[in-house]
Coordinates of C-alpha atoms and ligand atoms in Angstrom, one line a residue:
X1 CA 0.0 0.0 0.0
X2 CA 1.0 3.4 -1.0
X3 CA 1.3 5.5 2.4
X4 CA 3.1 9.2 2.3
X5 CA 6.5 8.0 4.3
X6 CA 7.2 6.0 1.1
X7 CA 6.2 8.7 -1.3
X8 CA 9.0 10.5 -2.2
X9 CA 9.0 14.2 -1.1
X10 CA 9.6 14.9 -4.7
X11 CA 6.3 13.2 -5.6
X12 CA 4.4 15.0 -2.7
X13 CA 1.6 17.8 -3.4
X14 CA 1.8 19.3 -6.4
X15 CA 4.9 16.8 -7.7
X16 CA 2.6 13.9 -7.9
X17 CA 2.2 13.0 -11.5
X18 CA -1.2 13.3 -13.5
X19 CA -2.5 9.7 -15.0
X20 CA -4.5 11.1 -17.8
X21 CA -3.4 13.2 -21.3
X22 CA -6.4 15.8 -21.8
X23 CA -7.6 17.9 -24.2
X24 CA -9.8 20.2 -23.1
X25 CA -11.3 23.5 -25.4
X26 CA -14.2 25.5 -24.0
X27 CA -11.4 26.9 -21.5
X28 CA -13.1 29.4 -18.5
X29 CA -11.3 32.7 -18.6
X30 CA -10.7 35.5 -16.0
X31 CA -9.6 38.8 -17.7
X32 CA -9.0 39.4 -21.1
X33 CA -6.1 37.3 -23.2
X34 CA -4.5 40.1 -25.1
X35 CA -5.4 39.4 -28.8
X36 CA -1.8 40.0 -30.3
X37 CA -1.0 36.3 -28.5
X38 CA -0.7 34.1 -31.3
X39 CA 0.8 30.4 -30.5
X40 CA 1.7 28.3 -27.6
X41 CA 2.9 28.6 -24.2
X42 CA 4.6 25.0 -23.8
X43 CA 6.2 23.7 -20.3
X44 CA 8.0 20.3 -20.1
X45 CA 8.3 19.1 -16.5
X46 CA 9.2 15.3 -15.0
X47 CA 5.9 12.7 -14.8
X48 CA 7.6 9.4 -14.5
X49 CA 4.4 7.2 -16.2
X50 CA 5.0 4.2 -13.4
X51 CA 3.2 6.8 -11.0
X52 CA 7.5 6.7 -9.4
X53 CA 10.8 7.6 -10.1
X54 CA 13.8 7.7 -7.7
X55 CA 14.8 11.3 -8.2
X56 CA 13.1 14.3 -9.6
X57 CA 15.4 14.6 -12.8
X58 CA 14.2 10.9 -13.9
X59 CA 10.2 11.2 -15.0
X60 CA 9.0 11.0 -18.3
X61 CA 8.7 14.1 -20.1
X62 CA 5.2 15.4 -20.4
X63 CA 3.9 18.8 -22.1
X64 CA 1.5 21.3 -20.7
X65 CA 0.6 23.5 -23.4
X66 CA -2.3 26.1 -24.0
X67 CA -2.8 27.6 -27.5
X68 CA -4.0 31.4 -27.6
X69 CA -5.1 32.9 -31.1
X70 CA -7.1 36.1 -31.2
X71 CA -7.7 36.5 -27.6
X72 CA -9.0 33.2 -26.8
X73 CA -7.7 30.1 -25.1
X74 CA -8.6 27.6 -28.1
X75 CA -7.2 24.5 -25.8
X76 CA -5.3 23.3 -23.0
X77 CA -3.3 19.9 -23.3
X78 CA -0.9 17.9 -21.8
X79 CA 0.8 14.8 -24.2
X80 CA 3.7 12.8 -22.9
X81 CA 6.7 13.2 -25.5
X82 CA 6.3 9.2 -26.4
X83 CA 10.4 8.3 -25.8
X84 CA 11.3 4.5 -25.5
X85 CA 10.2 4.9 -21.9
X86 CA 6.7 5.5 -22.2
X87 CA 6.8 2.5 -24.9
X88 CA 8.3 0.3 -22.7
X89 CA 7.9 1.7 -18.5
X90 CA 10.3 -1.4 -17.5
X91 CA 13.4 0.5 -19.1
X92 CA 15.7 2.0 -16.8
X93 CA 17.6 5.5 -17.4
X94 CA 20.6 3.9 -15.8
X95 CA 21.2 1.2 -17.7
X96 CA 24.4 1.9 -19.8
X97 CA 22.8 0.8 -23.2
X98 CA 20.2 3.3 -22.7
X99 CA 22.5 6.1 -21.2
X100 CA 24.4 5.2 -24.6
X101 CA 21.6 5.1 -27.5
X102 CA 21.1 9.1 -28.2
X103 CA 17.3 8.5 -29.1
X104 CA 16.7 7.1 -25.5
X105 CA 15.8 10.7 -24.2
X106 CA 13.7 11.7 -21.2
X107 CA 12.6 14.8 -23.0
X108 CA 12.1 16.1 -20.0
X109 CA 13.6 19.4 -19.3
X110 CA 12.5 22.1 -21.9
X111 CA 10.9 22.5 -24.9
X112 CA 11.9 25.6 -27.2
X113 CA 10.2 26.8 -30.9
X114 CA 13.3 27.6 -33.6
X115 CA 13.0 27.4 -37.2
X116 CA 10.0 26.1 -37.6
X117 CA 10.3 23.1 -35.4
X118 CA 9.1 22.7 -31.4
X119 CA 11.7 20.5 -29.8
X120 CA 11.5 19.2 -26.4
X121 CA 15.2 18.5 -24.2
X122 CA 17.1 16.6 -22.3
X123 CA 20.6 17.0 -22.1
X124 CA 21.5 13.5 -22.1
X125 CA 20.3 12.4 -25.5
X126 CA 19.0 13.8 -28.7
X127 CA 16.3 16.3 -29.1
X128 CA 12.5 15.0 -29.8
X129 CA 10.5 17.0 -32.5
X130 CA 7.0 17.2 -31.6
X131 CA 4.1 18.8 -34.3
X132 CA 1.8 21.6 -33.4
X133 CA -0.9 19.7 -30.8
X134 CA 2.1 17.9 -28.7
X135 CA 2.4 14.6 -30.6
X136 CA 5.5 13.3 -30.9
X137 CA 7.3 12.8 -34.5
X138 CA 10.3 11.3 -32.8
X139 CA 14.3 12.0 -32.1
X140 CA 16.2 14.5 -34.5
X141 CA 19.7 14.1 -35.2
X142 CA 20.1 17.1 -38.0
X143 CA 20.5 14.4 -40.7
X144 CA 22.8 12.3 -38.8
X145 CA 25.2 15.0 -37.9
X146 CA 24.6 15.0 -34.3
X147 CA 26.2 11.7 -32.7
X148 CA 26.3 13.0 -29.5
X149 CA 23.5 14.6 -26.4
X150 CA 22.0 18.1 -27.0
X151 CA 21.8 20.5 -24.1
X152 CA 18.2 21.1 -22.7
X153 CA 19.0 24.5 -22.7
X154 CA 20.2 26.2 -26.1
X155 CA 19.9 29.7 -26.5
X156 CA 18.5 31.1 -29.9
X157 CA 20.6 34.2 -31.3
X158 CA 17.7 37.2 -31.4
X159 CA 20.6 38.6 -33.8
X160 CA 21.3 35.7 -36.0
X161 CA 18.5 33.1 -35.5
X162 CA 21.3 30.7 -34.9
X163 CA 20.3 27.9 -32.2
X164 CA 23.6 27.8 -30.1
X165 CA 23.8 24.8 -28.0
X166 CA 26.5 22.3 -26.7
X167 CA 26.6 18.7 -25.2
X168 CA 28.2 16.9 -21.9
X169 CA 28.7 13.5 -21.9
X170 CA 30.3 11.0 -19.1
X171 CA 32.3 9.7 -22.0
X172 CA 34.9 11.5 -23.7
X173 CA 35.1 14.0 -25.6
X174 CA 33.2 15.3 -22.1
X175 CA 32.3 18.7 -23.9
X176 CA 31.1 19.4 -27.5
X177 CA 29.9 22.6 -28.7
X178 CA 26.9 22.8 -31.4
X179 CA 26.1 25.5 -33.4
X180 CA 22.5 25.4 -35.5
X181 CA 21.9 27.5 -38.2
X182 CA 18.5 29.9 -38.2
X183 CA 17.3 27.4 -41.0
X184 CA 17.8 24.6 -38.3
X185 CA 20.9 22.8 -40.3
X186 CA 23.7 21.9 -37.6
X187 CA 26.6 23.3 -39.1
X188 CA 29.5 23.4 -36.3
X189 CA 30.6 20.6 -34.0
X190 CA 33.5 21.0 -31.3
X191 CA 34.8 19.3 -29.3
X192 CA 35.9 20.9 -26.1
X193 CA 38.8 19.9 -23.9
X194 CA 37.7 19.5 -20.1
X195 CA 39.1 18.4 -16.9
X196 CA 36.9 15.5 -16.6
X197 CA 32.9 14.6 -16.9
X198 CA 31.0 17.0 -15.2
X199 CA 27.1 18.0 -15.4
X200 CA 27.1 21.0 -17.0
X201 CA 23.1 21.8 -17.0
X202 CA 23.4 25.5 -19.0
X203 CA 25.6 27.8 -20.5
X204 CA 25.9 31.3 -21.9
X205 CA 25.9 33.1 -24.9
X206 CA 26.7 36.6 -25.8
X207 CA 26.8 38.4 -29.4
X208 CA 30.1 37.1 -29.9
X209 CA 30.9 34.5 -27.3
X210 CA 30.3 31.7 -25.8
X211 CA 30.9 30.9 -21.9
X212 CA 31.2 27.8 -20.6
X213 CA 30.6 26.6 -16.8
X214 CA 32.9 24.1 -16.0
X215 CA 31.9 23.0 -12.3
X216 CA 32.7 20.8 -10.0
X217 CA 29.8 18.1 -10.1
X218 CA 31.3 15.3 -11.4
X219 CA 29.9 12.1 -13.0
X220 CA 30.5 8.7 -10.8
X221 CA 29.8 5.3 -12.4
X222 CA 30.4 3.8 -9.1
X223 CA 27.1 5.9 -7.9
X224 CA 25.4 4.8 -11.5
X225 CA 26.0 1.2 -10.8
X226 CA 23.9 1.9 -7.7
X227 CA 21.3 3.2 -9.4
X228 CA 21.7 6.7 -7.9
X229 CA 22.0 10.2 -10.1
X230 CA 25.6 9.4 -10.9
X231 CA 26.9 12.9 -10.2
X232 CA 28.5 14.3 -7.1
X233 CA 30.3 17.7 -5.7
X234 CA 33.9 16.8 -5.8
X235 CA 35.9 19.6 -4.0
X236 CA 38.8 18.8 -5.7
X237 CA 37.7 19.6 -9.4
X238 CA 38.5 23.1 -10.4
X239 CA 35.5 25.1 -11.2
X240 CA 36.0 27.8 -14.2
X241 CA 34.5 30.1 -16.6
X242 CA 35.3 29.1 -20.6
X243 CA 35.0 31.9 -23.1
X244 CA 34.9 31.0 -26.8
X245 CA 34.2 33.0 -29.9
X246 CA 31.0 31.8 -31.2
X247 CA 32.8 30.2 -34.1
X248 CA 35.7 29.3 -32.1
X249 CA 37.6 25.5 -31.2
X250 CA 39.1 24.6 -28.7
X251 CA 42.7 26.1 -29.1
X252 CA 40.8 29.6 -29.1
X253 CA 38.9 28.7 -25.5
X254 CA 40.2 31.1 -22.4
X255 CA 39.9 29.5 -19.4
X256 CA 39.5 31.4 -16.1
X257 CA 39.2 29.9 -12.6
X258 CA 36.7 31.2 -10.2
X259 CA 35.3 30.2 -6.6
X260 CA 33.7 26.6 -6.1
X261 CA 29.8 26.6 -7.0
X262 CA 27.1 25.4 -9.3
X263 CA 24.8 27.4 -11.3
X264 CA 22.0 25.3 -12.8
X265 CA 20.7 28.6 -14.7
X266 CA 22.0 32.0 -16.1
X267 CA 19.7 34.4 -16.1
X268 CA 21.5 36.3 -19.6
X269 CA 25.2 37.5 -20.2
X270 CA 26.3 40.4 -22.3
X271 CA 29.3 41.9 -23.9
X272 CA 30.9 45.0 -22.0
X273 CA 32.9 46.4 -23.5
X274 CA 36.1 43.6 -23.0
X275 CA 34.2 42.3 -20.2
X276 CA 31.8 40.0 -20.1
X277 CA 29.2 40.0 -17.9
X278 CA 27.0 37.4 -16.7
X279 CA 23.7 36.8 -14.2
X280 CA 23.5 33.8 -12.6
X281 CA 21.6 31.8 -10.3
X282 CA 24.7 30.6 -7.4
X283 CA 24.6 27.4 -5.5
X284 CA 27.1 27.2 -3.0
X285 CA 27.4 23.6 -4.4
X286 CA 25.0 20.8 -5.5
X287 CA 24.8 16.9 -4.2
X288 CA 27.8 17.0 -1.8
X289 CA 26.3 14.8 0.7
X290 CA 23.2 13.2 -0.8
X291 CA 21.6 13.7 -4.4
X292 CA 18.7 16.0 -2.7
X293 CA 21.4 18.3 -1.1
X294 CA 20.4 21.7 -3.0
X295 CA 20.9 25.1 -0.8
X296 CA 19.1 27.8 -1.5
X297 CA 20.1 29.6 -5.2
X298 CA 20.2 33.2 -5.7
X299 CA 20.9 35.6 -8.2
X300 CA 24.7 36.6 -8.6
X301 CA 26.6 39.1 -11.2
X302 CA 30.1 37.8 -12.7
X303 CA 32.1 39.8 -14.7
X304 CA 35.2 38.4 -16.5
X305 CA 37.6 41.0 -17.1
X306 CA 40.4 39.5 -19.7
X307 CA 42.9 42.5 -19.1
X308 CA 43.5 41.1 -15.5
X309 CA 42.5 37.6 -16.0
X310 CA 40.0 37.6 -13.2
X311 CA 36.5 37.3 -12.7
X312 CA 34.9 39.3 -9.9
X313 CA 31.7 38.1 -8.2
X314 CA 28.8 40.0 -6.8
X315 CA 25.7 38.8 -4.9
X316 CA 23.0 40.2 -6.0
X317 CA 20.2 39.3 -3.7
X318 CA 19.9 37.3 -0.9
X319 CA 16.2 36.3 -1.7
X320 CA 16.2 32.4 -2.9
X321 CA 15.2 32.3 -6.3
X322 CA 15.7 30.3 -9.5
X323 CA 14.3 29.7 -13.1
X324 CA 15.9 33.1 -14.2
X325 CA 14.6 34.0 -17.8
X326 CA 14.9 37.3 -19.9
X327 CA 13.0 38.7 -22.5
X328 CA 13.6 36.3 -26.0
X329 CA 15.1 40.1 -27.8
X330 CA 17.9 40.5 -25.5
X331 CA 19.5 36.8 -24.9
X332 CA 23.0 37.8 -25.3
X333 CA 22.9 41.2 -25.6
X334 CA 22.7 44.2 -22.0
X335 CA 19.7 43.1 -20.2
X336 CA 18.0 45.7 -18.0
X337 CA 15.4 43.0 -16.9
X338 CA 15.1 39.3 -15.7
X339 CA 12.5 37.4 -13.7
X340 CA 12.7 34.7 -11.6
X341 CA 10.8 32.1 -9.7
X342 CA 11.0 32.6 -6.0
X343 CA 9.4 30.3 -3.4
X344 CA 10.3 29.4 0.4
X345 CA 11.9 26.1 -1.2
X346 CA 11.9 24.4 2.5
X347 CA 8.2 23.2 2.0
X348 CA 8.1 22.1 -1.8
X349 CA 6.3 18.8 0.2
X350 CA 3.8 20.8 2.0
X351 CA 2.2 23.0 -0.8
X352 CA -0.1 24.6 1.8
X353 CA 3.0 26.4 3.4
X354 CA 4.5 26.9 0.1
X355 CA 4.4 31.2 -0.5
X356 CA 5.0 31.8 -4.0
X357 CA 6.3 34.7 -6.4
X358 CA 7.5 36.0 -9.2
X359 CA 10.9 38.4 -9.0
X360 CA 11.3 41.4 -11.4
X361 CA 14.6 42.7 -11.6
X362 CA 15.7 45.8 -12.8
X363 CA 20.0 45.5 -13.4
X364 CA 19.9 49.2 -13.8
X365 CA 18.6 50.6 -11.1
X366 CA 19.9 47.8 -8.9
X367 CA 15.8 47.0 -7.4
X368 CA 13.8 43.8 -7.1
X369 CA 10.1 44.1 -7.6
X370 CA 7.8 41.4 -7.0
X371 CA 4.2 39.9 -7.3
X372 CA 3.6 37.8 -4.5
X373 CA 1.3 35.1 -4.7
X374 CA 0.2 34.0 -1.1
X375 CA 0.2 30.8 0.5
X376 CA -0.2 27.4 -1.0
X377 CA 0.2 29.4 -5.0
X378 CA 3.0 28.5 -6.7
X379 CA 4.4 29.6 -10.0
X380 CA 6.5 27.8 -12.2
X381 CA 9.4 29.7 -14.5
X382 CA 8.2 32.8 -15.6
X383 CA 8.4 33.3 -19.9
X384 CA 8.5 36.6 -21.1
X385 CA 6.0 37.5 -24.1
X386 CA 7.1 40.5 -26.0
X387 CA 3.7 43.1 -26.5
X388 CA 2.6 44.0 -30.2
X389 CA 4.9 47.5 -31.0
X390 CA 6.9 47.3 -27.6
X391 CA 8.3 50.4 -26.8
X392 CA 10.6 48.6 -23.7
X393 CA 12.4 45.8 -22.8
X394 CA 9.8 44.9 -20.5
X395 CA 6.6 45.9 -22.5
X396 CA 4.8 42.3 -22.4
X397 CA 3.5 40.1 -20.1
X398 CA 4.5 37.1 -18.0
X399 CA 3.4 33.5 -18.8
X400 CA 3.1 30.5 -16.4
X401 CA 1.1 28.0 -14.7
X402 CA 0.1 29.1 -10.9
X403 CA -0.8 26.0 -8.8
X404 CA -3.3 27.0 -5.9
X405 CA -3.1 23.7 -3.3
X406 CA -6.0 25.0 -1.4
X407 CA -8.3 24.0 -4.5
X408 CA -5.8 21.3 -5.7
X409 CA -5.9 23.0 -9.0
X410 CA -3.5 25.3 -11.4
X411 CA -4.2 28.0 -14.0
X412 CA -2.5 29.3 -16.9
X413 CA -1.4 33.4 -15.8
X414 CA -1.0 36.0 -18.0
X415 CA 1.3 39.2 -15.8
X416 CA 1.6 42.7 -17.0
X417 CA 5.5 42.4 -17.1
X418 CA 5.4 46.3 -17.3
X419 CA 3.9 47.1 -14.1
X420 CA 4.2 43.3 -12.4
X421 CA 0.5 43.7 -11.1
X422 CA -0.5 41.5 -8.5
X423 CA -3.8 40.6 -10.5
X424 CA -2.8 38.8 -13.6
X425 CA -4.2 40.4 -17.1
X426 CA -5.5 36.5 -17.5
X427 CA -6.2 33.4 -16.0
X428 CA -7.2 30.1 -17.9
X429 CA -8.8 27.6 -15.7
X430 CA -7.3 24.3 -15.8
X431 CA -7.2 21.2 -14.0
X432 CA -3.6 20.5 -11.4
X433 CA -0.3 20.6 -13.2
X434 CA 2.6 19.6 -11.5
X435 CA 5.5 21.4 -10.7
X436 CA 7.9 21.2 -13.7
X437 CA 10.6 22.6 -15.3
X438 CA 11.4 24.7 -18.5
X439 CA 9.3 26.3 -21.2
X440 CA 8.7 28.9 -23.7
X441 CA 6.3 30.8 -25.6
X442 CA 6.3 29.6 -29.2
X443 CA 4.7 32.5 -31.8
X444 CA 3.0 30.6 -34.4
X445 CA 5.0 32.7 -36.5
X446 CA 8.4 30.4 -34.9
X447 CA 6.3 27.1 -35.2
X448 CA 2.7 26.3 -36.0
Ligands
FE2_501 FE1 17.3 23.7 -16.5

């Protein structure tokens, strides 16, 4: 019998995973859905399909996504993205044949819109191409040019188009780097000399660069053969900052040390001047003594300056916080705003005492703004949506699901990014969606 001590906290609340794959049109709406909002707000998130899984980074990968065309909600649905584990449930992620075959994803972790195609992530394995309503088409290897895992967290150029993206593997080479053209052909593969195999979740990109995290979570087969997360803070691995021109090797990568710490998640970096600048989300460190070790993350300011060789750090805020996003326009390039999930992480398996927001900040005047959500609502990672003719940087709205335990239910939200207004423009009624991880908004103009 199923009791709550042998639940896992992760699957507690609002991380249980939902059984059914709805479709659901005739959507209630609060407010008014601005009418310029043509396409899909898509977020990936963990639901292992055995109703279990023995860490939150190892459920199946399902979809949430709503589809807005002239003001209205047309539908709501949630598909899993049908992997080899949702064919066959038995499988394990850890087994080293499926840790090895590239189409034996999660595709669990993100799902993005670029040239025409909506791909959902994982960063172990290849990226799955879904169509329009969520179904899956299957795993993409750019016409057999990719051989190795994809990041879960590319960054599309809003310069270029390009689709900049790298891969980490517990083999060697340990670090490839991937560059996708705006017409979605992969036409640069790297790879990058490391000190060993380490998780490397994220990167960064600026108009000219790339910057790699190199930290010091390391892989350990001895911990796979277990059947634990095979990764584990190792205080003896160097952690450093890797700057490469965006059509650079590895001969032209400049390396520079900086104090131990993980970052799952930049928030943006930018060119200034020589320096480059970057906002981050710090960890002290990840898994040191047990894979659920995570302290509290909060938003940090590097800047690498090449003339002395040195990176200087800055904490920003002291508020925990993580999911950083920007606005799509300015990935790469001087960001006056990000956003952030915040939330008092200590009760993630007690949504009741959960307090929720979502952070605002302004890197030019230095201030934090918030919209606070109350007890037992809970946001997910807040995706900017440019308005029609913006005038700012921050002229749009805020997208996510908001999950309110007190009715055991979620909706989609709609924020005035502008003014970050308690009272959300919209609000789709939906049924419970559980915690999760990445997503975007996809114009239909990206991918229909
Ligand atoms: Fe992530």
């Amino acid at each position: 019998m199923t009791t709550i001590e042998n639940v896992p906290a992760h699957l507690r609340g609002n991380g249980a995973p939902v059984r059914d794959e709805l479709t659901l049109t005739g959507l209630e709406v609060t407010g008014t859905i601005p009418a310029e909002l043509d396409g899909r707000y898509l977020r990936n998130g963990a639901n292992p399909v055995t109703g279990t899984s023995t860490h939150p980074f190892f459920g199946d990968g399902m979809i949430h996504g709503v589809r807005l065309r002239d003001g209205r909600a047309e539908w709501y649905r949630n598909r899993y993205v049908q992997t080899p584990f949702i064919a066959d449930p038995s499988r394990d992620i850890l087994d080293p044949a499926n840790v090895m075959d590239m189409t034996f994803s999660k595709a669990n972790t993100h799902v993005i819109g670029h040239a025409g195609r909506i791909l959902a992530l994982e960063e172990g394995h290849f990226p799955y191409l879904l169509d329009g309503e969520l179904g899956t088409v299957g795993p993409i290897d750019f016409g057999g040019r990719l051989t190795s895992p994809f990041t879960a967290h590319p960054k599309v150029c809003p310069v270029t188009g390009e689709l900049l993206a790298f891969g980490y593997s517990p083999f060697p080479p340990y670090l490839t780097y991937l560059r996708v053209s705006a017409q979605g052909e992969l036409v640069q593969v790297e790879p990058i000399t490391v000190g060993g195999p380490t998780m490397m979740h994220d990167f960064n990109v600026t108009r000219n660069h790339i910057v790699f995290m190199d930290l010091p979570a390391v892989f350990d087969m001895e911990m796979a053969l277990r059947g634990e997360m095979p990764i584990h803070w190792d205080d003896s691995y160097p952690a450093r900052l890797g700057v490469m021109p965006r059509d650079g090797n590895d001969a032209s990568v400049t390396w520079y040390d900086i104090d131990p710490c993980y970052v799952f998640h930049p928030m943006n970096a930018y060119e200034d001047g020589a320096n480059v600048v970057l906002d981050v989300a710090r960890l002290d460190h990840i898994w040191r003594d047990s894979m659920m070790d995570f302290p509290p993350p909060a938003l940090h300011r590097w800047t690498i300056d090449p003339s002395s060789s040195k990176v200087s750090q800055e904490q920003v805020d002291d508020r925990p916080a993580e999911f950083p996003r920007v606005a799509d326009a300015v990935v790469g390039l001087r960001h006056r705003y990000g956003y952030m999930m915040a939330a008092d992480f200590a009760g993630l398996d007690q949504p009741m005492s959960v307090h929720g927001a979502i952070l605002k900040y302004d890197r030019e005047r230095g201030t934090r703004t918030s919209i606070e959500l109350g007890a037992g609502r809970m946001p997910g990672e807040p995706v900017f949506a440019p308005a029609a003719d913006a005038k700012a940087e921050d002229d749009g709205y805020l997208m996510t699901y908001v999950y309110d335990a007190a009715t055991d239910r979620s909706d989609f939200v709609v924020f005035d990014a502008s003014s970050m207004t308690r009272e959300p423009i919209a609000s789709v009624q939906l049924p419970r969606i559980p915690f999760g991880f990445h997503g975007s908004w996809v114009p239909a103009s990206v991918a229909d």
